[in-house]
XYZ file of C-alpha atoms in Angstrom:
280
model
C 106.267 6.100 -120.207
C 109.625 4.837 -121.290
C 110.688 7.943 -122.720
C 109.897 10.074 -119.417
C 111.860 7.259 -117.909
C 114.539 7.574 -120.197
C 114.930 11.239 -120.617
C 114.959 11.659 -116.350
C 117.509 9.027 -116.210
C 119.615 10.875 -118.816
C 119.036 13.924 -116.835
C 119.953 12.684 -113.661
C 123.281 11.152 -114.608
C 124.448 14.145 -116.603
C 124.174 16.039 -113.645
C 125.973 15.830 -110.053
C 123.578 15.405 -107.347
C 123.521 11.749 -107.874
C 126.973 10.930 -107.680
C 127.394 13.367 -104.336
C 124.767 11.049 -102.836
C 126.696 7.805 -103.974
C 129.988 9.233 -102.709
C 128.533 10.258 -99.382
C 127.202 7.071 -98.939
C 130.466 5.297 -99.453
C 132.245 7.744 -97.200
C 129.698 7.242 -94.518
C 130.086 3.546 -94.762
C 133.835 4.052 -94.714
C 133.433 5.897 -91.994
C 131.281 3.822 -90.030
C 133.998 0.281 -90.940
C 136.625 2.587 -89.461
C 135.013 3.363 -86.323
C 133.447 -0.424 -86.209
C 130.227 1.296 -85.108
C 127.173 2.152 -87.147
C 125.730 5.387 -86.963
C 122.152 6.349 -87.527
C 120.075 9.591 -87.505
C 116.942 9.563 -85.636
C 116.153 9.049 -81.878
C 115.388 5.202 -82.112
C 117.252 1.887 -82.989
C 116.229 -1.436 -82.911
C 114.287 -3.024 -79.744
C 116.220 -5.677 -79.746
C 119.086 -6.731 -77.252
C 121.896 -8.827 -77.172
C 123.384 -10.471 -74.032
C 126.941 -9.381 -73.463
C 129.639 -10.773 -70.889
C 131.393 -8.640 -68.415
C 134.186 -7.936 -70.661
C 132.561 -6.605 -73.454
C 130.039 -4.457 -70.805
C 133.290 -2.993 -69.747
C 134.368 -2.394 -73.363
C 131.406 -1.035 -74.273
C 131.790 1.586 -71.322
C 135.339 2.524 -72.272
C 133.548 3.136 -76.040
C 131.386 5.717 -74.316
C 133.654 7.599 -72.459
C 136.675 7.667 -75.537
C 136.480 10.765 -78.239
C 138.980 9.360 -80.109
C 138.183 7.211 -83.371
C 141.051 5.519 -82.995
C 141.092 4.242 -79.687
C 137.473 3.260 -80.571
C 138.627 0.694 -83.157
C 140.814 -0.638 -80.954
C 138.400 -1.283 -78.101
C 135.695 -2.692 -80.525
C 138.808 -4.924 -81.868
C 138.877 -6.237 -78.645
C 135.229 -6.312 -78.153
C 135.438 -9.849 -80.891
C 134.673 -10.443 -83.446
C 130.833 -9.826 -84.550
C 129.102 -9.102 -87.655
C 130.007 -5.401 -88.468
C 128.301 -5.329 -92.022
C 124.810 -6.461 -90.575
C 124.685 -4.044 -87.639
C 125.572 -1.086 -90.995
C 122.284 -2.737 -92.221
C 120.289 -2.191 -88.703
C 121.123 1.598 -89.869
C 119.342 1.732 -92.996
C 117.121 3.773 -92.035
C 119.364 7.013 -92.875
C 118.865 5.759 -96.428
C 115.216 8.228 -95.890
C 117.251 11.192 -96.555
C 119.127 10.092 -99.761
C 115.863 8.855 -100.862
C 114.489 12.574 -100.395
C 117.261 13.660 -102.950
C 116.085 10.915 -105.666
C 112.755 12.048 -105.577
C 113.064 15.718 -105.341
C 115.531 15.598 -108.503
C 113.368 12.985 -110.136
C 109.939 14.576 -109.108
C 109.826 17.621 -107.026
C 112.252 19.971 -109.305
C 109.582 18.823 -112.278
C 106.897 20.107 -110.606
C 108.254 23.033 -108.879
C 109.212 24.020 -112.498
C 107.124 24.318 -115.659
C 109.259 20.886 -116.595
C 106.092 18.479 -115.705
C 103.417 21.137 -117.781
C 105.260 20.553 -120.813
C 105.437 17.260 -120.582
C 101.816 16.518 -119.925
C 100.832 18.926 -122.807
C 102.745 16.344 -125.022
C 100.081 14.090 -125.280
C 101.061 11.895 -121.996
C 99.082 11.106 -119.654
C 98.781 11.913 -115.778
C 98.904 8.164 -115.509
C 101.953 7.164 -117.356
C 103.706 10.523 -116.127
C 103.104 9.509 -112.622
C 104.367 5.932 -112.590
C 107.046 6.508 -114.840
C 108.328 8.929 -112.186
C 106.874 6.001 -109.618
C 109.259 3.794 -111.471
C 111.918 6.187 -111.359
C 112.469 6.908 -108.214
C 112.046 2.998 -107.449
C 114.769 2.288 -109.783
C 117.583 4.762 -108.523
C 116.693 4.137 -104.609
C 117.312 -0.033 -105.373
C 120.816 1.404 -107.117
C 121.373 3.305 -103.907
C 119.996 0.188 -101.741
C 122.745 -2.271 -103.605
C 125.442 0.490 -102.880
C 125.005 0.775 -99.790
C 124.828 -2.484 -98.522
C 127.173 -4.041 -100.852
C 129.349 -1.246 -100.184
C 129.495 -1.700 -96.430
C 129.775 -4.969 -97.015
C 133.050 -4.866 -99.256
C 134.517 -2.008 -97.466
C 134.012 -4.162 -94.178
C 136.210 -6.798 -95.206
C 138.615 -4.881 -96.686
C 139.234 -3.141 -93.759
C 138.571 -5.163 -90.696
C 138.865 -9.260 -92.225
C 136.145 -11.903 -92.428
C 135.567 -12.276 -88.578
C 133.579 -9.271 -88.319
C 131.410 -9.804 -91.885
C 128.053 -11.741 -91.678
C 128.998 -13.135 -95.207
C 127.251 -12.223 -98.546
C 124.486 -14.397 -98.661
C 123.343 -12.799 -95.386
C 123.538 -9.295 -96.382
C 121.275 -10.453 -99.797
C 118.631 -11.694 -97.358
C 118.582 -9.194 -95.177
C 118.771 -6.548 -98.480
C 115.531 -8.628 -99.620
C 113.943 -8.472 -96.367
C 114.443 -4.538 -96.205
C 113.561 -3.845 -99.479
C 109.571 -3.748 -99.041
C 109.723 -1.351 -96.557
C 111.755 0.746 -97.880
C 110.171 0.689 -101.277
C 106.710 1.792 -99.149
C 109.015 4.853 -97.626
C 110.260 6.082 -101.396
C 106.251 5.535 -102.172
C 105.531 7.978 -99.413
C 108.104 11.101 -100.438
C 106.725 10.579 -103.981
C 103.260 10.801 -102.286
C 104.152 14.142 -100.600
C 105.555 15.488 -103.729
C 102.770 15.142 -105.737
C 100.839 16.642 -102.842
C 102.485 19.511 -102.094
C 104.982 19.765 -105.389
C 107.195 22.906 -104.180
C 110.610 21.419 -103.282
C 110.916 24.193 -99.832
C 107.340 22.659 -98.814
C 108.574 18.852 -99.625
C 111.802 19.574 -97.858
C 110.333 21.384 -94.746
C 108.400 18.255 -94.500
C 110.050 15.265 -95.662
C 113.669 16.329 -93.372
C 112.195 16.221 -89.930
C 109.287 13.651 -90.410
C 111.232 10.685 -89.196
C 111.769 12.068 -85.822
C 108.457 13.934 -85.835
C 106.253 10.821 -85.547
C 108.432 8.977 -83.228
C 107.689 11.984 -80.707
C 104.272 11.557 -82.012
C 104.052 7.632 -81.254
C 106.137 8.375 -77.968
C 103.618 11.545 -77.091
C 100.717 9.345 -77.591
C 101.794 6.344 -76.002
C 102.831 8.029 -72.352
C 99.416 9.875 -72.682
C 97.410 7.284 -72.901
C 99.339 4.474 -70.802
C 100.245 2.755 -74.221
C 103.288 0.592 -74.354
C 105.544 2.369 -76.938
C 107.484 -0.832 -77.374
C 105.010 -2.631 -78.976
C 103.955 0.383 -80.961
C 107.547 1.531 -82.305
C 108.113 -2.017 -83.277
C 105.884 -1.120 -86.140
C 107.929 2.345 -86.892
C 109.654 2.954 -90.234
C 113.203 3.075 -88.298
C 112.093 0.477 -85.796
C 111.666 -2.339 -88.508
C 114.776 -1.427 -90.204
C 117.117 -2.397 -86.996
C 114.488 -5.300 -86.080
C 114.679 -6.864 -89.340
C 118.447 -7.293 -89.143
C 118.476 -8.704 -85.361
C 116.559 -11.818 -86.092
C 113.333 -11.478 -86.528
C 110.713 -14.296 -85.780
C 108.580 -15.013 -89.392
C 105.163 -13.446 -87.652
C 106.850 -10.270 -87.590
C 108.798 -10.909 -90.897
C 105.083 -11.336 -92.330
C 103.386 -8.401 -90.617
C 106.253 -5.849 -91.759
C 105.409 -7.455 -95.410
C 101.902 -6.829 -95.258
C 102.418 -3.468 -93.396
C 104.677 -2.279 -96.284
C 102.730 -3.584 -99.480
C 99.415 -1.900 -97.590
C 101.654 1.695 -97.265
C 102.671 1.298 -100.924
C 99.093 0.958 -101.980
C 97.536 3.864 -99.728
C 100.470 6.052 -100.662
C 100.296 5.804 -104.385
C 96.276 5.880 -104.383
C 96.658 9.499 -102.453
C 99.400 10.616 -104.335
C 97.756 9.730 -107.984
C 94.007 10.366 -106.961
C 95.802 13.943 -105.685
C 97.769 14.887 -109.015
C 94.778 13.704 -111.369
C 92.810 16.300 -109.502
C 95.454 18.800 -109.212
C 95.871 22.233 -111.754
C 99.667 21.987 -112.856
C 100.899 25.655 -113.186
């Protein structure tokens, strides 16, 4: 197992994919200092709220109506002083789509190729090959993780002071708090790549899914008279956002459980599915 391990992390950093993913993340969190306003892909944020005063309402409107980067960061300068580096946290959720690069160079590409039939005629077994690629793909998204939040954190208080950084012992909780969730999302892509193995088919599935079941959950809900609230609370983008604002420790603990019971499920299907599955 440590030798798969070993040889896909050689792999991986002689090549450039990784370090495009690294860089982009940077620039987006560059980006996103500069403007004083995280982005995020997806149609939902966080369900919580924030009260505001009249003054920062009518900042916030000027924000909307301005094109200009420039004269954003100025009006979110006079907005005060809040903690820029935890809202870039709330946005985590874009992480999903770097993750989908880890695991179809760490995975996918294997199995796509004759890589993973050569390797298992080697005398290694389906087990060890599948949670040393588990492992894997754990390993590089917590590297990605610390770079990202670290990064936003560093490049927030380079560029716009102390005032508007939550500090670094709050960004390594709310890392901590994040990480179980997110570590039940990279479970799931590895899932779907030892399901369907072909990296079009992973990609055609994996790129829109986000979005997909939050019409899903939003479908259902207004069918049935279902209060979406309640139910997107529980949504993969959802509990990113929610577990920066404050959560209470109820939903701290149900996110927990939620995440360690996706983790199990996920990997269950995805080995029970490769052990069963003709490698060509």
């Amino acid at each position: 197992m440590l030798n798969i391990i070993k040889s896909d992390l050689y792999r991986i950093f002689r090549g450039k994919s990784i370090y495009v993913a690294i860089i982009f993340i940077l620039f987006l969190a560059a980006v996103s200092c500069f403007a004083m306003s995280p982005g995020h892909i997806g149609i939902t944020v966080s369900s919580s709220t924030e009260q505001t005063n009249t003054k920062q309402e009518e900042t916030l409107e000027l924000v909307n109506e301005t094109n200009s980067i420039l004269e954003t960061r100025k009006l979110m300068k006079e907005y005060g002083a809040y903690p820029l580096d935890k809202a870039q946290l709330g946005a985590n959720a874009n992480l999903y789509y770097f993750f989908i690069i880890v695991v179809v160079i760490v995975l996918v590409t294997d199995l796509s190729n004759s890589t993973a039939k050569n390797t298992l005629s080697s005398a290694i077994s389906r087990k060890k090959y599948y949670f040393s690629k588990l492992i894997t793909c754990l390993g590089l998204g917590t590297v990605l993780i610390l770079i990202n939040n670290y990064g936003s954190y560093v490049i927030n208080l380079i560029m716009n002071g102390k005032e508007f950084s939550a500090g670094i012992l709050e960004i390594t909780k709310l890392t901590i708090l994040q990480l179980p969730i997110l570590y039940a999302i990279i479970s799931m892509l590895v899932c779907i790549g030892f399901c369907f193995r072909k990296t079009g088919t992973f990609n055609s599935i994996t790129i829109p899914l986000i979005m997909v079941v939050q019409l899903i959950i939003m479908g259902v809900a207004t069918l049935f008279h279902l209060d979406s609230a309640n139910i997107l609370n529980y949504e993969f983008q959802y509990i990113i956002g929610n577990l920066v604002a404050n959560p209470s420790n109820t939903y701290i603990l149900k996110t927990l459980v939620l995440a360690i019971f996706y983790i199990i499920v996920f990997n269950v299907i995805g080995y029970s599915v490769f052990r069963k599955t003709e490698i060509k």
